[in-house]
Tab-separated table of C-alpha atoms and ligand atoms in Angstrom:
chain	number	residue	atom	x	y	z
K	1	UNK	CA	0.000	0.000	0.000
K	2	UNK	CA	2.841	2.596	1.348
K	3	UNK	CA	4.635	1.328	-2.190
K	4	UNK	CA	1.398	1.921	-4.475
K	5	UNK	CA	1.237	5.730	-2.614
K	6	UNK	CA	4.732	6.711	-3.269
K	7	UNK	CA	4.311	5.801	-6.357
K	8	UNK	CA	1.133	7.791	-7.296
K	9	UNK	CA	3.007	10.483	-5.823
K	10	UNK	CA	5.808	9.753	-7.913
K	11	UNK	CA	3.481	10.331	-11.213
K	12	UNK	CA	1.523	13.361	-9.539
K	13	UNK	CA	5.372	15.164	-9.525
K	14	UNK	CA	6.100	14.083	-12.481
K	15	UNK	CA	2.982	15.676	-14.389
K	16	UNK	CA	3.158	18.138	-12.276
K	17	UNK	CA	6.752	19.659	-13.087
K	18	UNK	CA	6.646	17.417	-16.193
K	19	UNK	CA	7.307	20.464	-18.837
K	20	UNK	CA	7.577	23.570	-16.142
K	21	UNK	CA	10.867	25.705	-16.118
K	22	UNK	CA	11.833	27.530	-13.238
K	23	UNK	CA	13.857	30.777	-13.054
K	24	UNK	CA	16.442	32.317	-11.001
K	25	UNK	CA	17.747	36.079	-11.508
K	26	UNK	CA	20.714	37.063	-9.491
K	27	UNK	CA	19.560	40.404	-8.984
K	28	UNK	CA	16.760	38.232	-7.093
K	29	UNK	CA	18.656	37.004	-4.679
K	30	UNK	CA	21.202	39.764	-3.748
K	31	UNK	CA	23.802	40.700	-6.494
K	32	UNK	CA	24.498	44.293	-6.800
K	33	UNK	CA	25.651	45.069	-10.685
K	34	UNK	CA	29.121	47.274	-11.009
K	35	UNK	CA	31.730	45.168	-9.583
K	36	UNK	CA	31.689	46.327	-6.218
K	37	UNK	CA	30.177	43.910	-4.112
K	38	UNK	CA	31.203	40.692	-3.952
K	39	UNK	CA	28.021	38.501	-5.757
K	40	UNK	CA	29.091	35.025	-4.260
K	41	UNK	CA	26.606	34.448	-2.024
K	42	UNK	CA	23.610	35.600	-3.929
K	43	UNK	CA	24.624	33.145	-7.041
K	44	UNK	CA	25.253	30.175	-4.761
K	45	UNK	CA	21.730	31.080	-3.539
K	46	UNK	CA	20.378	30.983	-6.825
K	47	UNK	CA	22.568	27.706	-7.588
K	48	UNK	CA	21.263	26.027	-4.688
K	49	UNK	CA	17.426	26.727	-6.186
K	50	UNK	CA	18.588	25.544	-9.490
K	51	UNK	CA	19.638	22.643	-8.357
K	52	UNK	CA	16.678	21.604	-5.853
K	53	UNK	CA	13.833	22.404	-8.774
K	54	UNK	CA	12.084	19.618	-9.795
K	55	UNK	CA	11.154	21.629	-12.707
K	56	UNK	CA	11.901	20.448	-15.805
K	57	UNK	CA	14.218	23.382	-16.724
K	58	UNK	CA	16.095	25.674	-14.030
K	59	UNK	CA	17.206	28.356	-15.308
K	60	UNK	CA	20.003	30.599	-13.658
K	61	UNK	CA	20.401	34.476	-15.363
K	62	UNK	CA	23.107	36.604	-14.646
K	63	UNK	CA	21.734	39.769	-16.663
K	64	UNK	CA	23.731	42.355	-18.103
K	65	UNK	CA	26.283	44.274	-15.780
K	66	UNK	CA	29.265	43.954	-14.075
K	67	UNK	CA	29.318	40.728	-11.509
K	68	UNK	CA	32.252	40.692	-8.759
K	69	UNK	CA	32.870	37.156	-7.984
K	70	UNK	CA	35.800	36.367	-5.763
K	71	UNK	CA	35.314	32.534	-6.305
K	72	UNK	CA	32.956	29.810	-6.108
K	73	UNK	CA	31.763	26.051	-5.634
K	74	UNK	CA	28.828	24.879	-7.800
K	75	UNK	CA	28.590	21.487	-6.054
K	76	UNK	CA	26.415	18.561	-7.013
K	77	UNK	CA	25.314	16.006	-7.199
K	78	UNK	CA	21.126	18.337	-8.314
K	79	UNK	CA	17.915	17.283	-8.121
K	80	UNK	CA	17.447	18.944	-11.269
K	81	UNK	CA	19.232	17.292	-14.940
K	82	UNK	CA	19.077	20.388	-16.920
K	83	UNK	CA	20.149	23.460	-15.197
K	84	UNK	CA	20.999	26.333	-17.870
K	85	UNK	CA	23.291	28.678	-16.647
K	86	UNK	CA	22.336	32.370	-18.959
K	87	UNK	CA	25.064	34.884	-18.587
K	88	UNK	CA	24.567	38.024	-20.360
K	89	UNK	CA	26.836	40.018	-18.346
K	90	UNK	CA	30.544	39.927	-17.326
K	91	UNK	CA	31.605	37.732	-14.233
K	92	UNK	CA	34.622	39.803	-12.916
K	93	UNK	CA	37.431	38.041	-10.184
K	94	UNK	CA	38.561	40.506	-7.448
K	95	UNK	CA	41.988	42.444	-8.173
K	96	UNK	CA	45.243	40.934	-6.745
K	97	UNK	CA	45.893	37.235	-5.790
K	98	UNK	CA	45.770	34.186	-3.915
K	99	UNK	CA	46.585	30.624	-3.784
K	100	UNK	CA	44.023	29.268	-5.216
K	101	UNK	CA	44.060	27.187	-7.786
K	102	UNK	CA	40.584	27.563	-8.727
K	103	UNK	CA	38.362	30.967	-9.208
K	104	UNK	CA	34.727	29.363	-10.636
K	105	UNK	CA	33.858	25.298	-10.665
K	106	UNK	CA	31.255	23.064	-11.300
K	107	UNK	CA	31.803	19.831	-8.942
K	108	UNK	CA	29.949	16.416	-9.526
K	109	UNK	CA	27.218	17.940	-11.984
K	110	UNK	CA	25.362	16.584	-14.597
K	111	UNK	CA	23.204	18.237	-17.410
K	112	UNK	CA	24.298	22.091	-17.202
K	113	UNK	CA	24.379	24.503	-20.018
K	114	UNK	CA	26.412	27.600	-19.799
K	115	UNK	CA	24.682	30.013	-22.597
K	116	UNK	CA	27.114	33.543	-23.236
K	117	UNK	CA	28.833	35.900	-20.801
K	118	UNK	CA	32.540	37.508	-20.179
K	119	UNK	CA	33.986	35.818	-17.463
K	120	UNK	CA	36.782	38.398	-16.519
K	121	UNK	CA	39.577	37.001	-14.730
K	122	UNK	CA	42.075	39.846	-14.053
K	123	UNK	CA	45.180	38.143	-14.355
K	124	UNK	CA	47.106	40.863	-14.949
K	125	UNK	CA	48.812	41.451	-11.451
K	126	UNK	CA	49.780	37.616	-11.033
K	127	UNK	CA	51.720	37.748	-14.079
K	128	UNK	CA	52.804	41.139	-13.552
K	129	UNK	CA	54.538	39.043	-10.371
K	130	UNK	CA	55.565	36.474	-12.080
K	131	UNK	CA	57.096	38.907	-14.565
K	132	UNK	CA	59.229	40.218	-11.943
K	133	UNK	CA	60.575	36.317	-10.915
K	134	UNK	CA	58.984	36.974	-7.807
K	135	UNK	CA	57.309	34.364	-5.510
K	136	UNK	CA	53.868	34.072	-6.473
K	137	UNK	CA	51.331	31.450	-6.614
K	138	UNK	CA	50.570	29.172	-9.517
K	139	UNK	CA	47.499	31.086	-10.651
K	140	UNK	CA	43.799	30.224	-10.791
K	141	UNK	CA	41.908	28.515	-13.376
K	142	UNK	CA	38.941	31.012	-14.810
K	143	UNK	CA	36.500	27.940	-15.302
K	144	UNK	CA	36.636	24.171	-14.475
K	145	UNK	CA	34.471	21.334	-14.825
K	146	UNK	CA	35.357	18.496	-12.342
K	147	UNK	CA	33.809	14.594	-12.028
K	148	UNK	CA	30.794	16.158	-13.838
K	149	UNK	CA	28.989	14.757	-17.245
K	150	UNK	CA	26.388	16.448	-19.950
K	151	UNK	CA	27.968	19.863	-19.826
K	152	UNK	CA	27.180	22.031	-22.579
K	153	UNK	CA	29.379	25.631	-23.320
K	154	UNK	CA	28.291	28.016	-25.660
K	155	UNK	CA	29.944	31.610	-26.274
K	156	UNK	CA	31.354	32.340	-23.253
K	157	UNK	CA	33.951	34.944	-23.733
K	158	UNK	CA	37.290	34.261	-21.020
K	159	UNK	CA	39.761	37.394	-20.552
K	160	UNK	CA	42.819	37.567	-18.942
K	161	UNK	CA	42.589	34.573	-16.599
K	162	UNK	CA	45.194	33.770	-13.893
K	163	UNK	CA	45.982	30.021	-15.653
K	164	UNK	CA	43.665	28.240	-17.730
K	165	UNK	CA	40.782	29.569	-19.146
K	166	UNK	CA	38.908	26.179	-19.230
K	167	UNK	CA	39.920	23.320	-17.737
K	168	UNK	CA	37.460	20.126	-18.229
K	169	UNK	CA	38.306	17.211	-15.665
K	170	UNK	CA	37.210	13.854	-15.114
K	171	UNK	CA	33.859	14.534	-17.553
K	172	UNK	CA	32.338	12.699	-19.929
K	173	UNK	CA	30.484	14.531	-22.760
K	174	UNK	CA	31.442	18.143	-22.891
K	175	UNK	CA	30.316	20.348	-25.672
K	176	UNK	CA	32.102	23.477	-25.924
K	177	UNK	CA	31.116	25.794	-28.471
K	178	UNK	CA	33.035	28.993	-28.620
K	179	UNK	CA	32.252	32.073	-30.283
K	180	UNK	CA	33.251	32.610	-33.655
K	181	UNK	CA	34.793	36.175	-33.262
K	182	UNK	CA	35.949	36.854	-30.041
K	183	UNK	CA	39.262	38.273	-28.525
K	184	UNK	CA	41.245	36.544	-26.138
K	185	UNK	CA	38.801	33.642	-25.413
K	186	UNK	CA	41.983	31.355	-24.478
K	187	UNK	CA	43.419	28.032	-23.140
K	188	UNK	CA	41.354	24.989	-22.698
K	189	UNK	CA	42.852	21.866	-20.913
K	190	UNK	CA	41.343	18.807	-21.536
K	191	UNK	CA	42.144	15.428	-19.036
K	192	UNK	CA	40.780	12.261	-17.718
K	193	UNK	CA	37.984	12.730	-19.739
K	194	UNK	CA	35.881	11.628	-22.531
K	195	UNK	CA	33.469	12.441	-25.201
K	196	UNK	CA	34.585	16.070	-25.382
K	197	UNK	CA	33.593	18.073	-28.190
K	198	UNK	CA	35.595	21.813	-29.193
K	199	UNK	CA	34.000	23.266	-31.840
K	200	UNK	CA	33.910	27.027	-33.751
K	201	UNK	CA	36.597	28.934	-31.384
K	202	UNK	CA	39.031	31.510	-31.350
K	203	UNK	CA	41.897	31.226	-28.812
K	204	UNK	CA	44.667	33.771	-28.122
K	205	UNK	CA	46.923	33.287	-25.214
K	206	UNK	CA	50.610	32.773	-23.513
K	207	UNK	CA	50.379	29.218	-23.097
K	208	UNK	CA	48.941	26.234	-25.062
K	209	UNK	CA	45.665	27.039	-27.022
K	210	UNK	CA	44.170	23.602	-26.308
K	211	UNK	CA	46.189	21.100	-24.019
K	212	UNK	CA	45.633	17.363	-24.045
K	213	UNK	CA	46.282	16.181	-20.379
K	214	UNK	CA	46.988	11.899	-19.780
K	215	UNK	CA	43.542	9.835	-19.498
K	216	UNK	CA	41.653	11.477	-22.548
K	217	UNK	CA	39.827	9.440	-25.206
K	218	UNK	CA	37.182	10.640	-27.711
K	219	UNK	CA	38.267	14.238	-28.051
K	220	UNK	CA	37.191	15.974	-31.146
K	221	UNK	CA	38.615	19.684	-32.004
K	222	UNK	CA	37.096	21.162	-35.378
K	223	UNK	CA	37.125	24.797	-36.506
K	224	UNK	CA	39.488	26.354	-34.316
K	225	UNK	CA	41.980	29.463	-34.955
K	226	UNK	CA	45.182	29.839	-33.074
K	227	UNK	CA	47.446	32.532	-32.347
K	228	UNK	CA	49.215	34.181	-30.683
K	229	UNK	CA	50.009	30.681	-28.107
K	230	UNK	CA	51.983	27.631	-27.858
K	231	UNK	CA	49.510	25.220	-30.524
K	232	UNK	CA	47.309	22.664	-30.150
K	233	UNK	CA	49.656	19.982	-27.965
K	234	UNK	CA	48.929	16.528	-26.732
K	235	UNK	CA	50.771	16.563	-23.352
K	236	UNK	CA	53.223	17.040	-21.685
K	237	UNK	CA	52.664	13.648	-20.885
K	238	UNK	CA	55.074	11.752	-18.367
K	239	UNK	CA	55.948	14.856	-16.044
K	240	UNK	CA	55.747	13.153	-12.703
K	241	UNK	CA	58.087	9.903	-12.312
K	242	UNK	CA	56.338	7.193	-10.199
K	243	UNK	CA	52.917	8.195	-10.890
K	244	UNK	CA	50.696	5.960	-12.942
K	245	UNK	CA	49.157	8.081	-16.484
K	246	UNK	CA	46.092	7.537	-18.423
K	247	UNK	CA	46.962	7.020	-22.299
K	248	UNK	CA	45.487	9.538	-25.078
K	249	UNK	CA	43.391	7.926	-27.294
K	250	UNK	CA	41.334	8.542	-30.180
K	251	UNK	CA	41.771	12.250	-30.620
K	252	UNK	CA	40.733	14.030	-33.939
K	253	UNK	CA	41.739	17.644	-34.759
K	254	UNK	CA	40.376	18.860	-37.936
K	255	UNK	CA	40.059	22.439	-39.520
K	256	UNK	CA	42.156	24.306	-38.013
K	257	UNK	CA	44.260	27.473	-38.290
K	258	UNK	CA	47.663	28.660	-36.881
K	259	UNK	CA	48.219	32.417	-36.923
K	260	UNK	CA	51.951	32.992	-35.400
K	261	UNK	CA	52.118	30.806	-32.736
K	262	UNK	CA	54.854	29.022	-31.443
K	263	UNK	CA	54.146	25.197	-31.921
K	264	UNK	CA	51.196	24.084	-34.339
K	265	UNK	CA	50.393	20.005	-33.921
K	266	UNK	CA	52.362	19.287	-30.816
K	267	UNK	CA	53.108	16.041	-28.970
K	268	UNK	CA	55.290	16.614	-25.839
K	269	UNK	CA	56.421	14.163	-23.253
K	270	UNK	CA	59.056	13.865	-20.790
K	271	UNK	CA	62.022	11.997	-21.181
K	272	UNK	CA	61.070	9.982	-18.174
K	273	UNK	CA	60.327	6.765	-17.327
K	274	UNK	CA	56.812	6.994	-16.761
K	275	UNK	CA	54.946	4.339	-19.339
K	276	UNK	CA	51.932	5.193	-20.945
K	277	UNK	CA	50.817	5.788	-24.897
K	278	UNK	CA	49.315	7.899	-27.254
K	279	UNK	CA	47.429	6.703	-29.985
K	280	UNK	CA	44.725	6.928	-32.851
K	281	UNK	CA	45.009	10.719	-33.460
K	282	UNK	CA	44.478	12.025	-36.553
K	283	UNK	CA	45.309	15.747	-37.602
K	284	UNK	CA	43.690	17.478	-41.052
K	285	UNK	CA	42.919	20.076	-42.869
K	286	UNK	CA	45.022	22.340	-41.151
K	287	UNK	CA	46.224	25.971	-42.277
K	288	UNK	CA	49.806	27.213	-40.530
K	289	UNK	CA	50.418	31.142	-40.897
K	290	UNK	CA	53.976	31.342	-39.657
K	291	UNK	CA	54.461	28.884	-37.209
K	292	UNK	CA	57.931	28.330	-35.364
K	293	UNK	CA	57.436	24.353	-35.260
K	294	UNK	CA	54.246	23.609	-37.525
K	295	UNK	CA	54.184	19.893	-36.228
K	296	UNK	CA	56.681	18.415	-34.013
K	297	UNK	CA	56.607	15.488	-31.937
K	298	UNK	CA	59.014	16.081	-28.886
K	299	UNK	CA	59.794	13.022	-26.187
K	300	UNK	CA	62.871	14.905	-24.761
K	301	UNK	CA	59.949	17.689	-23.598
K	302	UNK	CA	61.764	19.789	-20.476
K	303	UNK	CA	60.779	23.872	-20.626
K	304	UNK	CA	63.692	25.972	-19.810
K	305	UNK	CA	65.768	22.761	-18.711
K	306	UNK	CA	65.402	22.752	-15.442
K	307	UNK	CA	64.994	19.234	-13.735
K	308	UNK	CA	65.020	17.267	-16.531
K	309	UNK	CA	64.797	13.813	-16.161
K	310	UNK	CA	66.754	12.838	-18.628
K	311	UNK	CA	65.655	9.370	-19.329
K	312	UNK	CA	64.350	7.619	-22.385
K	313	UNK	CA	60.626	8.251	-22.532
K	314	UNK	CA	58.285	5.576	-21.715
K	315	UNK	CA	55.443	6.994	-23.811
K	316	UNK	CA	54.528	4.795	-26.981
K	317	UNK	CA	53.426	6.973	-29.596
K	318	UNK	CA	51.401	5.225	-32.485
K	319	UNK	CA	49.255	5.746	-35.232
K	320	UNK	CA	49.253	9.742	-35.821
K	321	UNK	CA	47.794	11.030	-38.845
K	322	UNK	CA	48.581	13.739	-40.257
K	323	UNK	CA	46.764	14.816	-43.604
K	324	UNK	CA	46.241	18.226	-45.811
K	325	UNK	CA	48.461	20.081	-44.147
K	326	UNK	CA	50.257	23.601	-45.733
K	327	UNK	CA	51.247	27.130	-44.924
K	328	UNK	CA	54.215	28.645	-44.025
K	329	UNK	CA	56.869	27.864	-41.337
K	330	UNK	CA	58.293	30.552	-38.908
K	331	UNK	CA	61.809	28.366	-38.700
K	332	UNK	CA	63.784	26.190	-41.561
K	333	UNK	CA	62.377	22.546	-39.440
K	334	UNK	CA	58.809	22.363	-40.276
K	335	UNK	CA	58.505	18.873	-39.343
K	336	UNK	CA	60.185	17.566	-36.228
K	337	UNK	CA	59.863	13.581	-34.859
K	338	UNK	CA	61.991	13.486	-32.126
K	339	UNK	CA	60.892	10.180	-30.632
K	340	UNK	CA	61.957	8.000	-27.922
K	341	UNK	CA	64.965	5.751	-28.805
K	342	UNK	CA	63.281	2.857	-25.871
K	343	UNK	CA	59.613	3.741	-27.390
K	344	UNK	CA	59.971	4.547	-31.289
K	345	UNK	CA	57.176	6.154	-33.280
K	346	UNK	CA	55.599	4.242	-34.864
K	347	UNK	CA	52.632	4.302	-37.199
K	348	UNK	CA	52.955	7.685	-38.346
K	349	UNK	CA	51.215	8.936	-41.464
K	350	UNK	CA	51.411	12.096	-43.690
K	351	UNK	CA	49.601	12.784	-46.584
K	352	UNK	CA	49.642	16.121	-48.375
K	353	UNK	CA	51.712	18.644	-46.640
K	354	UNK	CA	53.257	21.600	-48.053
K	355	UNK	CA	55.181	23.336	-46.095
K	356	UNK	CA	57.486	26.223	-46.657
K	357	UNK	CA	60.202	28.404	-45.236
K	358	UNK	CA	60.813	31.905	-47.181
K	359	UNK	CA	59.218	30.769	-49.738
K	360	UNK	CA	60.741	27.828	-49.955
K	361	UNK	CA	60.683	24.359	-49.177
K	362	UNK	CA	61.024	23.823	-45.095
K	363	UNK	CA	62.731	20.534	-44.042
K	364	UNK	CA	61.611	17.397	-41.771
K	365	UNK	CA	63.698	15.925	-39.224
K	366	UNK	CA	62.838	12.428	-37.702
K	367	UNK	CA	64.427	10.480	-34.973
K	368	UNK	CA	63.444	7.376	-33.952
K	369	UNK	CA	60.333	7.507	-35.991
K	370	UNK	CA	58.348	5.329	-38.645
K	371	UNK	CA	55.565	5.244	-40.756
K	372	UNK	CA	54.283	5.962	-44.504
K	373	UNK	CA	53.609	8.860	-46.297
K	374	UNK	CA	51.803	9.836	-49.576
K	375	UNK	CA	50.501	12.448	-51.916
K	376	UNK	CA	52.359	15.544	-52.187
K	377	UNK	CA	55.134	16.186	-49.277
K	378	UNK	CA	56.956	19.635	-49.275
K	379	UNK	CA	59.141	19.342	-47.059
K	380	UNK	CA	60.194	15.212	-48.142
K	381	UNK	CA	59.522	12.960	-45.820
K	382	UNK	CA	61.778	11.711	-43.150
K	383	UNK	CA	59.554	8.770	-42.240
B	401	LIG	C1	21.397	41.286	-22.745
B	401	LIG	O1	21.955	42.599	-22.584
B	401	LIG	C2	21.710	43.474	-23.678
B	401	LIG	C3	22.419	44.775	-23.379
B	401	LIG	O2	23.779	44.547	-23.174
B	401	LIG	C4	20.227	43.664	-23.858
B	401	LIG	O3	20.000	44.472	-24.978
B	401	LIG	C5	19.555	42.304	-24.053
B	401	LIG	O4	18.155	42.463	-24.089
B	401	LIG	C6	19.893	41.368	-22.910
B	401	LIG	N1	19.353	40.040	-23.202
B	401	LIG	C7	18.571	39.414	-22.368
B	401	LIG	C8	18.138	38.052	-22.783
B	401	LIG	O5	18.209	39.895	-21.327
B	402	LIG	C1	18.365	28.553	-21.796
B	402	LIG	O1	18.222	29.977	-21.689
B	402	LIG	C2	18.361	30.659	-22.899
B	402	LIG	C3	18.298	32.139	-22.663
B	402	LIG	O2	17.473	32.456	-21.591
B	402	LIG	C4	17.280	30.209	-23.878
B	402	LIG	O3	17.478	30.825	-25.138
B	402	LIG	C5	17.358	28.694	-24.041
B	402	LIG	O4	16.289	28.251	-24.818
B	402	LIG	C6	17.285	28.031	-22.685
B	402	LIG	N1	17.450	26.588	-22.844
B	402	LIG	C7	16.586	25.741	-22.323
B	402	LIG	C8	16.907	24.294	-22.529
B	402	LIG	O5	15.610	26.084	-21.696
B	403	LIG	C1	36.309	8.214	-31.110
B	403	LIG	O1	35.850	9.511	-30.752
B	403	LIG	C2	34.648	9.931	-31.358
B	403	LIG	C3	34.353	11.336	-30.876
B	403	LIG	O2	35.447	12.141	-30.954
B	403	LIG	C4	33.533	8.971	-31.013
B	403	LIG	O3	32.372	9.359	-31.700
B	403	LIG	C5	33.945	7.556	-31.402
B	403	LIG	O4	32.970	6.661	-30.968
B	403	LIG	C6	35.271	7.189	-30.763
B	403	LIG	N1	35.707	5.887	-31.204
B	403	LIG	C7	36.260	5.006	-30.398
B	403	LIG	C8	36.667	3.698	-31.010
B	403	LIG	O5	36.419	5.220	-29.191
């Protein structure tokens, strides 16, 4: 009987909130637009609404304005499977520092769409410090996504964050959509995670556009431009001897544009002994506008050599693709594969590359690499 009520009950809520959508202004619950006051605890208010309704939809709008945030929690796991987060203003960090290593995140969520909005991270006196090889702290990341799954981003708009921009961890199924035109919408790290999609962005920055961290299968990239910034890298994999890494697998990055930046299609690992692989990627149709190193594979990775490990990497690399690529290179070594003499290459493909240095042809450079290649090469293969 007590079964047979609950479950009436059970159908009364559902046709009750069945197709209602609930809504949560900021302003409602406390936020002050101009930057001023510190908004935190009205938008975990609203958040905490959002994610009790039992309505269908929740919706969460940040309207138009200036938003100080000085750093927040979204926590799961909600009640509610399809929160949609509307920000048409700017969310703005508080000037200065700290150690954080976060500024906004979304913990243990599931089925959350993030439509628009500037999130603002003034970075500017962090690196200002780190400028002056002071001590400072690591930096913040403007937006992460943690343990969570169903995550939809569409235009958001990141400035001058302390360390990534984006940082997607442990997820499954992310769609972010960027804005076509936008300045400095920057650095997205992608790791332990699968079923991401990056689609339509724009990313300007000091570091890597889009990083590929150990664990990550099923990543697609299409449509992206990049420049100023470090390229699109897979890695560095194999920084921290003794710990156990996730493989990269099954990554596809297609349609793509360089515009001066440092690296194009990177793969970077540590010459450490740290075993672990990276394989079934495929890179095409990709445009490089003076680029230093348009594709280089590097398993002797070690920035500004300090602590290097100096070991033979214990990353297997296998089965990269690369396809219709051209454009111009910034340096005479277009193509780099500078594998690891333990854990050759192997697998490689290139089909269709031109690329050139001054006008004319660049040149390749392969170590402990093999594979095929077909179709036009400029600069000849090394493979
Ligand atoms: C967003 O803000 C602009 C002004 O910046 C305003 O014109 C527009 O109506 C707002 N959109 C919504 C959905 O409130
Ligand atoms: C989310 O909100 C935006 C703007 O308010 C609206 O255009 C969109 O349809 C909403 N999505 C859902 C699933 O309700
Ligand atoms: C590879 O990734 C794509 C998405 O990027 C996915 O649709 C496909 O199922 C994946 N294939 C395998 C074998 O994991």
């Amino acid at each position: 009987m007590a079964s047979q009520i609950i479950l009436l009950l059970r159908l009364f809520s559902f046709l009750a909130f069945s197709s209602t959508i609930s809504s949560y202004n900021i302003l409602d619950f406390g936020a002050k637009k101009g930057g001023n006051v510190d908004c935190v605890e009205a938008v975990i208010r609203a958040w905490k609404m959002a994610c009790n309704s039992l309505s269908s939809t929740a919706n969460i709008y940040v309207p138009n304005g200036i938003f100080l945030i000085s750093g927040v929690r979204f926590n799961g796991p909600c009640v509610n499977k399809k929160i949609n987060f509307t920000i048409n203003g700017t969310l703005m960090a508080p000037s200065g520092y700290t150690d954080s290593s976060e500024w906004i995140t979304f913990d243990t969520v599931e089925g959350i769409s993030i439509n628009g909005g500037v999130f603002d991270g003034r970075g500017s006196e962090l690196w200002d410090c780190k400028l002056r090889n002071e001590k400072c702290p690591r930096g913040a990341t403007s937006l992460e996504f943690t343990n969570s799954k169903d995550i939809e981003i569409r235009r958001l708009t990141s400035i001058d964050s302390e360390l990534f921009h984006i940082v997607i961890h442990r997820c499954d199924n992310v769609n972010l959509v960027g804005p076509k035109r936008s300045p400095n919408t920057d650095g997205i790290h992608v790791q332990m995670s699968t079923n991401v999609y990056i689609r339509n962005t724009r990313i300007k920055t000091g570091d890597d556009c889009i990083s590929i961290g150990p664990g990550t299968s099923a990543l697609w990239i299409e449509r992206v431009i990049c420049g100023p910034g470090h390229g699109i890298s897979i890695g560095s994999l194999g920084k921290d001897e003794g710990l156990k890494e996730g493989g990269v697998q099954n990554v596809t990055v297609q349609i793509i544009e360089f515009v001066g930046s440092e690296n194009g299609l990177r793969i970077k690992t540590w010459g450490s002994n740290v075993e672990g692989y990276v394989r079934g990627i495929i890179f095409k149709h990709v445009v490089m506008n003076n680029v230093m190193n348009p594709i280089i594979i590097d398993q002797n990775y070690c920035p500004h050599n300090q602590n290097c490990p100096h070991k033979d990497s214990g990353i297997q690399i296998s089965d990269v693709e690369y396809k219709n690529i051209e454009g111009t290179s910034a340096s005479p070594i277009a193509i780099k594969l500078d594998c690891s003499p333990t854990n050759p290459c192997k697998g490689l493909g290139m089909s269709n590359i031109k690329l050139t240095y001054k006008e004319r042809p660049a040149k390749s450079f392969c170590k402990y690499a093999s594979g095929h290649s077909s179709g036009l090469m400029i600069p000849p293969s090394c493979l």
